[in-house]
Coordinates of C-alpha atoms and ligand atoms in Angstrom, one line a residue:
X955 CA -36.4 -7.5 9.6
X956 CA -36.8 -9.1 13.0
X957 CA -37.9 -6.4 15.4
X958 CA -36.3 -7.9 18.6
X959 CA -32.8 -8.1 20.0
X960 CA -31.5 -11.3 21.5
X961 CA -29.5 -10.8 24.7
X962 CA -27.1 -13.6 25.8
X963 CA -26.6 -14.0 29.5
X964 CA -24.7 -16.7 31.4
X965 CA -27.0 -19.7 32.0
X966 CA -25.8 -20.4 35.5
X967 CA -22.7 -19.0 37.2
X968 CA -21.3 -15.9 38.8
X969 CA -22.7 -13.5 36.2
X970 CA -26.2 -14.9 35.9
X971 CA -28.0 -13.4 38.9
X972 CA -26.6 -9.9 38.5
X973 CA -27.2 -9.8 34.7
X974 CA -30.8 -10.8 35.2
X975 CA -31.2 -8.3 38.1
X976 CA -30.1 -5.4 35.8
X977 CA -32.6 -6.6 33.1
X978 CA -35.4 -6.6 35.8
X979 CA -34.4 -3.2 37.1
X980 CA -34.7 -2.0 33.5
X981 CA -38.3 -2.9 33.7
X982 CA -37.9 -5.8 31.2
X983 CA -40.2 -8.6 32.2
X984 CA -40.0 -12.2 31.0
X985 CA -41.1 -15.6 32.0
X986 CA -38.4 -18.2 32.4
X987 CA -38.8 -21.9 31.9
X988 CA -35.6 -23.4 33.5
X989 CA -35.3 -26.1 30.9
X990 CA -35.5 -23.7 28.0
X991 CA -32.5 -21.9 26.4
X992 CA -34.7 -18.8 25.6
X993 CA -37.0 -16.5 27.4
X994 CA -38.9 -13.8 25.5
X995 CA -39.8 -10.6 27.2
X996 CA -43.4 -9.7 27.1
X997 CA -43.0 -5.9 27.5
X998 CA -39.8 -5.1 25.6
X999 CA -38.6 -6.3 22.2
X1000 CA -36.0 -8.6 23.6
X1001 CA -35.4 -12.3 24.0
X1002 CA -33.0 -13.7 26.6
X1003 CA -30.6 -16.5 25.6
X1004 CA -29.0 -18.6 28.3
X1005 CA -25.5 -19.8 27.4
X1006 CA -22.2 -20.8 28.8
X1007 CA -20.2 -17.6 29.4
X1008 CA -17.3 -18.7 27.2
X1009 CA -19.6 -19.0 24.2
X1010 CA -21.1 -15.5 24.5
X1011 CA -18.4 -13.5 22.7
X1012 CA -18.4 -15.9 19.7
X1013 CA -22.2 -16.1 19.5
X1014 CA -22.5 -12.3 19.6
X1015 CA -19.8 -11.9 17.0
X1016 CA -21.6 -14.4 14.7
X1017 CA -25.0 -12.7 15.2
X1018 CA -26.6 -15.8 16.9
X1019 CA -27.2 -13.3 19.8
X1020 CA -27.2 -9.5 19.1
X1021 CA -25.9 -8.4 22.5
X1022 CA -24.5 -10.2 25.5
X1023 CA -23.3 -9.7 29.1
X1024 CA -19.9 -11.3 29.7
X1025 CA -16.7 -10.8 31.7
X1026 CA -13.9 -8.8 30.1
X1027 CA -11.6 -11.7 30.9
X1028 CA -13.5 -14.1 28.7
X1029 CA -13.9 -11.4 26.0
X1030 CA -10.2 -10.7 25.9
X1031 CA -9.4 -14.5 25.9
X1032 CA -11.8 -15.2 23.0
X1033 CA -10.7 -12.3 20.9
X1034 CA -14.1 -12.1 19.2
X1035 CA -15.1 -9.1 17.0
X1036 CA -17.7 -7.3 19.1
X1037 CA -18.4 -3.8 20.3
X1038 CA -18.1 -3.1 24.1
X1039 CA -21.1 -0.8 24.8
X1040 CA -21.0 -0.4 28.6
X1041 CA -19.1 -1.5 31.7
X1042 CA -21.7 -3.0 34.0
X1043 CA -19.9 -2.4 37.3
X1044 CA -20.3 -6.0 38.7
X1045 CA -18.3 -9.2 38.8
X1046 CA -15.1 -7.3 39.3
X1047 CA -12.2 -9.7 39.5
X1048 CA -8.6 -10.1 38.3
X1049 CA -6.6 -12.7 36.4
X1050 CA -3.5 -13.4 38.5
X1051 CA -0.5 -15.7 38.7
X1052 CA -0.2 -17.7 41.9
X1053 CA 2.7 -19.8 43.1
X1054 CA 3.0 -22.1 46.2
X1055 CA 3.3 -20.1 49.4
X1056 CA 6.5 -21.8 50.4
X1057 CA 8.3 -20.7 47.2
X1058 CA 10.0 -17.3 47.4
X1059 CA 9.2 -14.7 44.7
X1060 CA 11.6 -12.2 43.3
X1061 CA 10.5 -11.5 39.8
X1062 CA 8.4 -12.8 36.9
X1063 CA 11.7 -14.1 35.3
X1064 CA 11.6 -17.0 37.8
X1065 CA 8.7 -18.5 35.8
X1066 CA 11.1 -19.2 32.9
X1067 CA 10.9 -22.9 32.1
X1068 CA 8.1 -23.5 34.6
X1069 CA 4.7 -25.1 34.0
X1070 CA 1.7 -22.8 34.5
X1071 CA -1.9 -24.2 34.6
X1072 CA -4.6 -21.9 33.3
X1073 CA -8.0 -21.6 31.5
X1074 CA -6.7 -18.4 29.9
X1075 CA -3.8 -19.5 27.5
X1076 CA -4.1 -16.5 25.3
X1077 CA -4.0 -13.8 28.0
X1078 CA -1.3 -15.7 29.9
X1079 CA 0.7 -16.3 26.7
X1080 CA 0.6 -12.6 25.8
X1081 CA 1.6 -11.5 29.3
X1082 CA 4.6 -13.9 29.4
X1083 CA 5.9 -12.9 25.9
X1084 CA 5.6 -9.2 26.8
X1085 CA 7.8 -10.0 29.8
X1086 CA 10.2 -12.1 27.8
X1087 CA 9.3 -15.2 29.8
X1088 CA 9.2 -18.7 28.3
X1089 CA 7.1 -21.0 30.3
X1090 CA 4.9 -24.1 29.5
X1091 CA 1.2 -23.2 29.5
X1092 CA -0.9 -26.1 30.6
X1093 CA -4.5 -25.5 29.6
X1094 CA -7.2 -26.9 31.9
X1095 CA -10.8 -25.9 32.0
X1096 CA -11.6 -26.0 35.7
X1097 CA -10.2 -26.3 39.3
X1098 CA -7.0 -24.7 38.1
X1099 CA -5.9 -23.9 41.7
X1100 CA -5.4 -27.5 42.7
X1101 CA -2.8 -28.1 39.9
X1102 CA 0.3 -27.3 41.9
X1103 CA -0.8 -29.3 44.9
X1104 CA -1.2 -32.4 42.7
X1105 CA 2.1 -31.9 40.9
X1106 CA 0.5 -30.9 37.6
X1107 CA 2.1 -27.4 37.5
X1108 CA 4.5 -25.1 39.3
X1109 CA 2.1 -22.1 39.1
X1110 CA -1.4 -21.1 38.2
X1111 CA -3.0 -18.3 36.3
X1112 CA -6.6 -17.9 37.4
X1113 CA -9.4 -15.6 38.4
X1114 CA -9.1 -14.0 41.8
X1115 CA -11.4 -11.7 43.7
X1116 CA -10.5 -11.9 47.4
X1117 CA -7.6 -14.3 47.1
X1118 CA -9.2 -16.8 49.5
X1119 CA -9.3 -19.6 47.0
X1120 CA -5.6 -19.3 46.3
X1121 CA -4.8 -19.2 50.0
X1122 CA -7.0 -22.2 50.7
X1123 CA -5.0 -24.1 48.1
X1124 CA -1.6 -23.1 49.6
X1125 CA -0.9 -20.5 46.9
X1126 CA -0.1 -16.8 46.9
X1127 CA -0.8 -14.2 44.3
X1128 CA 2.4 -12.8 42.7
X1129 CA 1.3 -11.0 39.5
X1130 CA -1.9 -9.5 38.3
X1131 CA -2.1 -9.8 34.5
X1132 CA -5.6 -8.5 33.8
X1133 CA -8.5 -6.6 35.5
X1134 CA -12.1 -7.5 34.6
X1135 CA -15.7 -6.7 35.2
X1136 CA -18.9 -7.6 33.3
X1137 CA -19.5 -5.7 30.1
X1138 CA -22.4 -5.4 27.7
X1139 CA -21.2 -6.3 24.2
X1140 CA -22.9 -6.0 20.8
X1141 CA -22.6 -7.4 17.4
X1142 CA -20.7 -4.9 15.2
X1143 CA -23.3 -4.7 12.4
X1144 CA -26.8 -4.7 13.7
X1145 CA -29.6 -3.5 11.5
X1146 CA -31.2 -0.1 12.2
X1147 CA -34.1 -1.5 14.0
X1148 CA -32.0 -3.6 16.4
X1149 CA -29.6 -0.7 16.9
X1150 CA -32.5 1.4 18.0
X1151 CA -33.7 -1.2 20.5
X1152 CA -30.1 -1.5 21.7
X1153 CA -30.1 2.3 22.3
X1154 CA -33.3 2.0 24.4
X1155 CA -31.8 -0.9 26.4
X1156 CA -28.5 1.1 27.0
X1157 CA -30.6 4.2 28.1
X1158 CA -32.3 2.1 30.7
X1159 CA -29.1 0.3 31.8
X1160 CA -27.3 3.6 32.3
X1161 CA -30.2 5.0 34.3
X1162 CA -30.1 2.0 36.6
X1163 CA -26.3 2.1 36.9
X1164 CA -26.3 5.8 37.6
X1165 CA -29.0 5.4 40.3
X1166 CA -26.9 2.8 42.0
X1167 CA -23.9 5.1 42.3
X1168 CA -26.0 7.9 44.0
X1169 CA -28.1 8.3 47.1
X1170 CA -31.0 10.6 47.9
X1171 CA -30.2 12.5 51.1
X1172 CA -32.7 14.4 53.3
X1173 CA -31.7 16.4 56.4
X1174 CA -32.8 19.1 58.8
X1175 CA -30.6 22.1 58.8
X1176 CA -30.5 25.4 60.7
X1177 CA -31.5 28.2 58.3
X1178 CA -28.2 30.0 58.7
X1179 CA -26.3 26.8 57.5
X1180 CA -28.2 26.4 54.3
X1181 CA -25.7 28.2 52.1
X1182 CA -22.7 26.3 53.6
X1183 CA -24.5 23.0 53.1
X1184 CA -25.5 23.9 49.6
X1185 CA -21.9 24.2 48.7
X1186 CA -21.1 20.8 50.2
X1187 CA -24.0 19.2 48.3
X1188 CA -24.8 20.8 45.0
X1189 CA -27.3 18.1 44.0
X1190 CA -28.6 17.5 40.4
X1191 CA -29.3 21.2 39.7
X1192 CA -29.6 22.6 43.2
X1193 CA -30.9 21.1 46.4
X1194 CA -34.6 21.4 47.4
X1195 CA -35.1 23.5 50.6
X1196 CA -38.4 23.6 52.4
X1197 CA -39.2 25.2 55.8
X1198 CA -39.8 22.9 58.8
X1199 CA -42.7 23.7 61.2
X1200 CA -40.0 24.6 63.7
X1201 CA -38.9 28.2 63.3
X1202 CA -35.4 28.7 62.0
X1203 CA -35.0 25.2 60.5
X1204 CA -35.4 23.8 57.0
X1205 CA -35.4 20.4 55.4
X1206 CA -32.9 20.0 52.5
X1207 CA -33.1 17.2 49.9
X1208 CA -30.4 16.4 47.4
X1209 CA -28.4 13.6 45.7
X1210 CA -25.0 12.5 46.7
X1211 CA -22.4 10.2 45.1
X1212 CA -22.2 7.0 47.0
X1213 CA -18.3 7.1 46.8
X1214 CA -18.3 10.6 48.6
X1215 CA -20.9 9.5 51.1
X1216 CA -19.0 9.2 54.4
X1217 CA -16.8 12.1 53.8
X1218 CA -19.8 14.3 53.0
X1219 CA -21.8 13.1 55.9
X1220 CA -19.1 14.2 58.3
X1221 CA -18.9 17.6 56.7
X1222 CA -22.7 18.0 56.8
X1223 CA -22.8 17.1 60.5
X1224 CA -20.2 19.6 61.4
X1225 CA -22.2 22.2 59.4
X1226 CA -25.1 21.6 61.7
X1227 CA -27.2 19.1 59.8
X1228 CA -29.4 16.7 61.8
X1229 CA -31.7 13.8 61.2
X1230 CA -29.8 12.8 58.0
X1231 CA -31.7 10.2 56.0
X1232 CA -30.0 8.4 53.1
X1233 CA -32.3 6.6 50.6
X1234 CA -31.5 4.4 47.6
X1235 CA -32.5 5.7 44.2
X1236 CA -34.1 3.2 41.8
X1237 CA -33.6 5.0 38.4
X1238 CA -31.8 8.2 37.6
X1239 CA -32.1 10.1 34.3
X1240 CA -30.2 13.3 34.1
Ligands
ATP192 P1 -19.7 -21.5 32.6 O1 -20.2 -22.7 33.0 O2 -20.8 -20.5 32.1 O3 -18.6 -21.6 31.6 P2 -17.6 -20.6 34.5 O4 -17.3 -21.6 35.5 O5 -16.6 -20.4 33.4 O6 -19.1 -20.7 33.9 P3 -18.0 -18.5 36.5 O7 -17.2 -19.1 37.6 O8 -19.5 -18.6 36.7 O9 -17.7 -19.1 35.1 O10 -17.6 -17.0 36.3 C1 -18.1 -16.3 35.3 C2 -17.4 -14.9 35.2 O11 -17.6 -14.3 36.5 C3 -15.9 -15.0 35.1 O12 -15.5 -15.1 33.7 C4 -15.4 -13.7 35.7 O13 -15.6 -12.6 34.7 C5 -16.4 -13.5 36.8 N1 -15.9 -14.1 38.1 C6 -15.3 -15.3 38.3 N2 -14.9 -15.4 39.5 C7 -15.2 -14.3 40.2 C8 -15.1 -13.9 41.5 N3 -14.6 -14.6 42.4 N4 -15.6 -12.6 41.8 C9 -16.1 -11.9 40.9 N5 -16.3 -12.2 39.6 C10 -15.8 -13.4 39.2
ZN193 ZN1 -17.0 -20.4 31.5

């Protein structure tokens, strides 16, 4: 039994930097030689494999890699047999249909008989048949958004995040067919040893992810507001309260969900809190 897991990440592209950042935040160190496909870690039983993102689902299904980080869009398109272990919270995007800005849009039905360029023929094909639309799917591997401009297609189905690429190519987004983010996938039948390494990896990934969604908050509060502020900010178990040198005041420390941040800050201020400091948390284990 080989006592390491092989983790496939995108070699170079939109997923690469963030995938490696998570690995590094998990305390997994490795040395990378840019020309090599593999990088072994020297402090965790893991080896990184650098691959094209489209190949990651197949390789993980086949056991060439044990785990991988890939976009849900690619995973859904490839229909590989893998387990989705964790949503990673980055590379959020959507797969959308775009048509020329000058063309009016009333409903999906107007795509009947039209030609649509895409790198996602399976996802698009499923969406069209669910909506009873028969269109010609023209599969191209890159620069899909230029297809209508050069007369290759009437519409596109492509990855969108802000929509600026569509706009720059004279297109507008008319239908969203799939929402995606990066996920950690695993081969369905790992041996017990690899499964236990995967558990350790997931434990660290979750601690990093959790930390990212919370902030550590410190503030000075008048003693008679402590109870009110405690209710606004319950913290992990309960907040830490220590007296200030100044009579009648205390320092309160707690954690706050990033999403609730601005709303909570306003409430804390009106409850009398001052000198509020908000500090990032590196790891969080609850
Ligand atoms: P490769 O050469 O590895 O095949 P690629 O050109 O297919 O790369 P990228 O453009 O690097 O892929 O995108 C990789 C993944 O990142 C996509 O499959 C998608 O999940 C996500 N992604 C793509 N575009 C965006 C975007 N604009 N914003 C956020 N995430 C995106
Ligand atoms: Zn790709």
